[in-house]
mmCIF file of C-alpha atoms in Angstrom:
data_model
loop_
_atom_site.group_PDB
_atom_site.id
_atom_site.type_symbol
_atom_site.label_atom_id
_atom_site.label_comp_id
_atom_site.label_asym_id
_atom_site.label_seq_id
_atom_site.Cartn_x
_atom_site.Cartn_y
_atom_site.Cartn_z
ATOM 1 C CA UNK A 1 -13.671 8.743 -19.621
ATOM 2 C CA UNK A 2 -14.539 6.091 -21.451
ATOM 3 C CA UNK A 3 -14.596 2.202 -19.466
ATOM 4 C CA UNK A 4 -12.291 -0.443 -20.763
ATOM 5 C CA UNK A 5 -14.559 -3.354 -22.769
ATOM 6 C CA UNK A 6 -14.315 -6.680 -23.457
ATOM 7 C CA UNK A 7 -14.043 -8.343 -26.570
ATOM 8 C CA UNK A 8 -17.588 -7.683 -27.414
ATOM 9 C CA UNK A 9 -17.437 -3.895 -26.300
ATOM 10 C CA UNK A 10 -19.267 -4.443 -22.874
ATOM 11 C CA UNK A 11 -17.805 -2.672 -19.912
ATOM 12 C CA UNK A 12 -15.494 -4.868 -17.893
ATOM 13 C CA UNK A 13 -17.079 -5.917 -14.549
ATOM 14 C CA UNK A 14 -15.820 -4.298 -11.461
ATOM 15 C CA UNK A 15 -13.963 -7.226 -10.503
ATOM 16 C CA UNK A 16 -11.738 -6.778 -13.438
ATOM 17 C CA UNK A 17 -11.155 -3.382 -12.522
ATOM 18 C CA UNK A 18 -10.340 -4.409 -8.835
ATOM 19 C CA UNK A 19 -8.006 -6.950 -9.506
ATOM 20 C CA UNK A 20 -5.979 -4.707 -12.242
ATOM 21 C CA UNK A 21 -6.063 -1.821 -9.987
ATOM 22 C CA UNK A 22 -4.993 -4.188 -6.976
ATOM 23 C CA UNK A 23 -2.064 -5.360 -9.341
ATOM 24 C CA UNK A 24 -0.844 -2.454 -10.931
ATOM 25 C CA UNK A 25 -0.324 -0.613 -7.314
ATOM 26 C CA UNK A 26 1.850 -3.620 -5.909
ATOM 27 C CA UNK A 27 3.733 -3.228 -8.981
ATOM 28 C CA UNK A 28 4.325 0.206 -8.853
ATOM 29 C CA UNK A 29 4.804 0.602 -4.732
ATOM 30 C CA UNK A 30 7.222 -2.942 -4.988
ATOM 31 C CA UNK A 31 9.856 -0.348 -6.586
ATOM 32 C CA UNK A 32 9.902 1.638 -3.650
ATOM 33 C CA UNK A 33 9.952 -1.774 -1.573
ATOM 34 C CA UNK A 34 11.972 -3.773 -3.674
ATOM 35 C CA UNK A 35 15.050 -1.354 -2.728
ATOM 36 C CA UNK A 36 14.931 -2.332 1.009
ATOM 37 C CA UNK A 37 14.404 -6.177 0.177
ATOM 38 C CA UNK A 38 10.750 -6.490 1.348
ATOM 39 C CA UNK A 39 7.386 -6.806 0.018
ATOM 40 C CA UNK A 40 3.912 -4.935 0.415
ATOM 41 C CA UNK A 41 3.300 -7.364 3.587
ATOM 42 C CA UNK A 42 6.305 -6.595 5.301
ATOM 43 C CA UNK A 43 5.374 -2.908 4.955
ATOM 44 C CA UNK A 44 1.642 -3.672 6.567
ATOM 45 C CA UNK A 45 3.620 -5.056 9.243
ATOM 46 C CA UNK A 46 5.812 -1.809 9.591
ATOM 47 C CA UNK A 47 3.115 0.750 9.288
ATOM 48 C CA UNK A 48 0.394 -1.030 11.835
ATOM 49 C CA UNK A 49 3.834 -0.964 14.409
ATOM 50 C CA UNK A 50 4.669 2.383 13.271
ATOM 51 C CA UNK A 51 1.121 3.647 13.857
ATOM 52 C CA UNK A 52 0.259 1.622 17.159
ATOM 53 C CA UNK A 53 4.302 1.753 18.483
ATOM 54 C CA UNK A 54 3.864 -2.360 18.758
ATOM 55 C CA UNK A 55 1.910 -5.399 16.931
ATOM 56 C CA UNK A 56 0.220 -8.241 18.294
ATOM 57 C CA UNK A 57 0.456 -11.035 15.504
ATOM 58 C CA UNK A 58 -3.268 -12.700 16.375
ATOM 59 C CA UNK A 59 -4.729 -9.407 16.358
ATOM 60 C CA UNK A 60 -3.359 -8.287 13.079
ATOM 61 C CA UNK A 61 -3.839 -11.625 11.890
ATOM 62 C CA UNK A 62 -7.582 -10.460 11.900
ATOM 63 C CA UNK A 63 -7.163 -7.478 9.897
ATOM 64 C CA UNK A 64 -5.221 -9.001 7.208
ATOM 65 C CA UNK A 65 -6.699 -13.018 6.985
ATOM 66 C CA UNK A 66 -8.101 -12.610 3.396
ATOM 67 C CA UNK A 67 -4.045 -11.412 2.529
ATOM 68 C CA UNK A 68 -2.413 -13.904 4.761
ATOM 69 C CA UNK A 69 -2.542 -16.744 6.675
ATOM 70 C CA UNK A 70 -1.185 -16.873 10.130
ATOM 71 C CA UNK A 71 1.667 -18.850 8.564
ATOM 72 C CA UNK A 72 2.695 -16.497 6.488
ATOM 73 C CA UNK A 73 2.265 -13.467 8.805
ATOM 74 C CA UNK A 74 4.423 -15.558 11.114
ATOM 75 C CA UNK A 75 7.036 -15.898 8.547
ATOM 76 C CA UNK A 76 6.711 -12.202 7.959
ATOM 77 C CA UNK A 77 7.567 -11.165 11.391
ATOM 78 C CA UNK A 78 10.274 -13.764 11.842
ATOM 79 C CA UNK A 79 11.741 -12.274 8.722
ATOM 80 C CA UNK A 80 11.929 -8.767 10.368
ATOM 81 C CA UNK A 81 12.969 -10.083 13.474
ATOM 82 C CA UNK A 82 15.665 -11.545 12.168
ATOM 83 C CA UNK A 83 16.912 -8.682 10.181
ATOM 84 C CA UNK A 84 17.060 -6.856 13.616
ATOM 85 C CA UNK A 85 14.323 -4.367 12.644
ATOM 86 C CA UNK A 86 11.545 -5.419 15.260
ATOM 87 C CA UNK A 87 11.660 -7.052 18.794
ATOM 88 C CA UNK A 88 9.123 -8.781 20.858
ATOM 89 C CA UNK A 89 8.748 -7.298 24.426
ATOM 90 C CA UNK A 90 7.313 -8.868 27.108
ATOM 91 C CA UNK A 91 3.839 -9.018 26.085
ATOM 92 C CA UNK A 92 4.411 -10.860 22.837
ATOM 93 C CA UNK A 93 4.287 -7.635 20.921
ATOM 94 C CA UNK A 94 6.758 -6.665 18.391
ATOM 95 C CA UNK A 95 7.836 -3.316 18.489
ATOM 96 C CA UNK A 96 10.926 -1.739 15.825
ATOM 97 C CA UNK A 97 14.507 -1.699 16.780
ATOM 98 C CA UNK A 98 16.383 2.088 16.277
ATOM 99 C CA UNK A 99 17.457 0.005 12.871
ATOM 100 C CA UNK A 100 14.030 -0.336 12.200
ATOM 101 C CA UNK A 101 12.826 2.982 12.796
ATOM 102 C CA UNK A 102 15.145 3.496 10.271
ATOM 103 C CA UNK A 103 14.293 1.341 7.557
ATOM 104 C CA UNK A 104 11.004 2.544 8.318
ATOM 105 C CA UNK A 105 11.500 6.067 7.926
ATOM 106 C CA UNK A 106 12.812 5.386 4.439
ATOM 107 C CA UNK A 107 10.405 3.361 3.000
ATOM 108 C CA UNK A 108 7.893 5.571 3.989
ATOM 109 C CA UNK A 109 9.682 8.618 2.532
ATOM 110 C CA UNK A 110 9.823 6.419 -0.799
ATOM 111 C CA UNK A 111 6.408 4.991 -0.490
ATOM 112 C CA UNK A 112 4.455 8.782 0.119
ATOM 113 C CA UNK A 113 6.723 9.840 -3.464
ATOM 114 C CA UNK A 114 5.705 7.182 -4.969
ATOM 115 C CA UNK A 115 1.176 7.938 -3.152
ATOM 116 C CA UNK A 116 1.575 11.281 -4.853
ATOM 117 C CA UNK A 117 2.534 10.159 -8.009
ATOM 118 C CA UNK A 118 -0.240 7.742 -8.022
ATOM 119 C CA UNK A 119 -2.907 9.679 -6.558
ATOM 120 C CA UNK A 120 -2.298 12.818 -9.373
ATOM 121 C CA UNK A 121 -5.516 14.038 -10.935
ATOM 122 C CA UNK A 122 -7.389 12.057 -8.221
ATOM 123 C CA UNK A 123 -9.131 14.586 -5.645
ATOM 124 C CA UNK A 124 -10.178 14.182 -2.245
ATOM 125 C CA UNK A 125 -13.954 13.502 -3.627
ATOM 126 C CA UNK A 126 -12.851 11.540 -6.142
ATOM 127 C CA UNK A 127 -11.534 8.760 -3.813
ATOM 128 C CA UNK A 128 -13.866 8.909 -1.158
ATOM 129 C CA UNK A 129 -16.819 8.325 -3.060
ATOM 130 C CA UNK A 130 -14.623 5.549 -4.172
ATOM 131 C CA UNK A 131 -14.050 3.910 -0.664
ATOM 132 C CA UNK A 132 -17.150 4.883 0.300
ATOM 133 C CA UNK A 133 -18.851 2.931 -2.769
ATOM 134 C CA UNK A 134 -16.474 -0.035 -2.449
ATOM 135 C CA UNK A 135 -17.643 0.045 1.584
ATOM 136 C CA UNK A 136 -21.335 0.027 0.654
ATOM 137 C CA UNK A 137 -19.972 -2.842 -2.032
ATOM 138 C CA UNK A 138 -18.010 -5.157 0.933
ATOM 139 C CA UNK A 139 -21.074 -4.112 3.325
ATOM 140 C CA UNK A 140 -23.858 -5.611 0.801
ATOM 141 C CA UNK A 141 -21.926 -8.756 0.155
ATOM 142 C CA UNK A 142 -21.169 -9.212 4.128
ATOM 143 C CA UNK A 143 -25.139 -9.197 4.633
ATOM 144 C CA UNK A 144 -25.686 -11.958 1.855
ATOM 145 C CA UNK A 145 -22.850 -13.970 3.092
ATOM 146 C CA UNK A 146 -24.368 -13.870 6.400
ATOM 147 C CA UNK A 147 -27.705 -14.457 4.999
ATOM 148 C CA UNK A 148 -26.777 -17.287 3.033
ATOM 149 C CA UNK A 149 -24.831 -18.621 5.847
ATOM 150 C CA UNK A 150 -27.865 -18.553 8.246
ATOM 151 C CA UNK A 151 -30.368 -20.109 5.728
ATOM 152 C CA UNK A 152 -27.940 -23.197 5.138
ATOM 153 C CA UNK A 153 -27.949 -24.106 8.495
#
């Protein structure tokens, strides 16, 4: 396979490819949201509760900070909450209603349709050496961050 170029016939830089990948799945997964009236961050919200029974907004706050800010996370769970499709308990977590298990249920079914038409000709291999590039990628840039960080100070 042959890389997309620029205008001069150089390879794109990986950033290009990042961002276009990035934006062509939220395109193509916001059909499967856009049905239930709620975007890709309402559906991290559903899947962490989904996968941990409950969410704790501060926590998840610091697994999602470079997508959202805590304002917007807020808004996110208000939104839900509101709709009736997650509670808080007594611990400040937010857990789904049975109308939320629901909703959830669905958009998953439409969301792993829509994984396995996107993931086609891709094997196992294929995207781990992927994420496991990407991972040595985020890893390398963490350490000069930090480095750079330290020798400012």
């Amino acid at each position: 396979m042959t890389p997309v170029t620029d205008e001069h016939g150089l390879p794109k830089p990986i950033g290009w490819y990042l961002k276009e990948a990035d934006q062509l799945i939220t395109a193509f997964f916001d059909d499967a949201f856009d049905r239930h009236c709620i975007t890709r961050y309402h559906w991290m919200v559903l899947r962490t509760i989904a996968s941990k029974s409950y969410i704790n907004v501060d926590a998840h706050h610091e697994q999602v900070k470079y997508f959202l800010s805590l304002k917007r996370l807020n808004g996110i769970i208000d939104n839900l909450d509101t709709r009736g499709w997650i509670k808080a308990n007594e611990n400040k977590n937010y857990q789904f209603t049975d109308a939320g298990k629901r909703l959830y249920d669905a958009v998953n079914h439409a969301y792993e349709k829509q994984l396995l038409l996107m993931m086609q000709g891709v094997t196992e291999e294929d995207y781990n050496h992927v994420i496991d590039t990407l991972d040595r990628i985020i890893t390398n840039l963490n350490k000069k961050v930090s480095i750079e960080l330290k020798e400012s100070n």
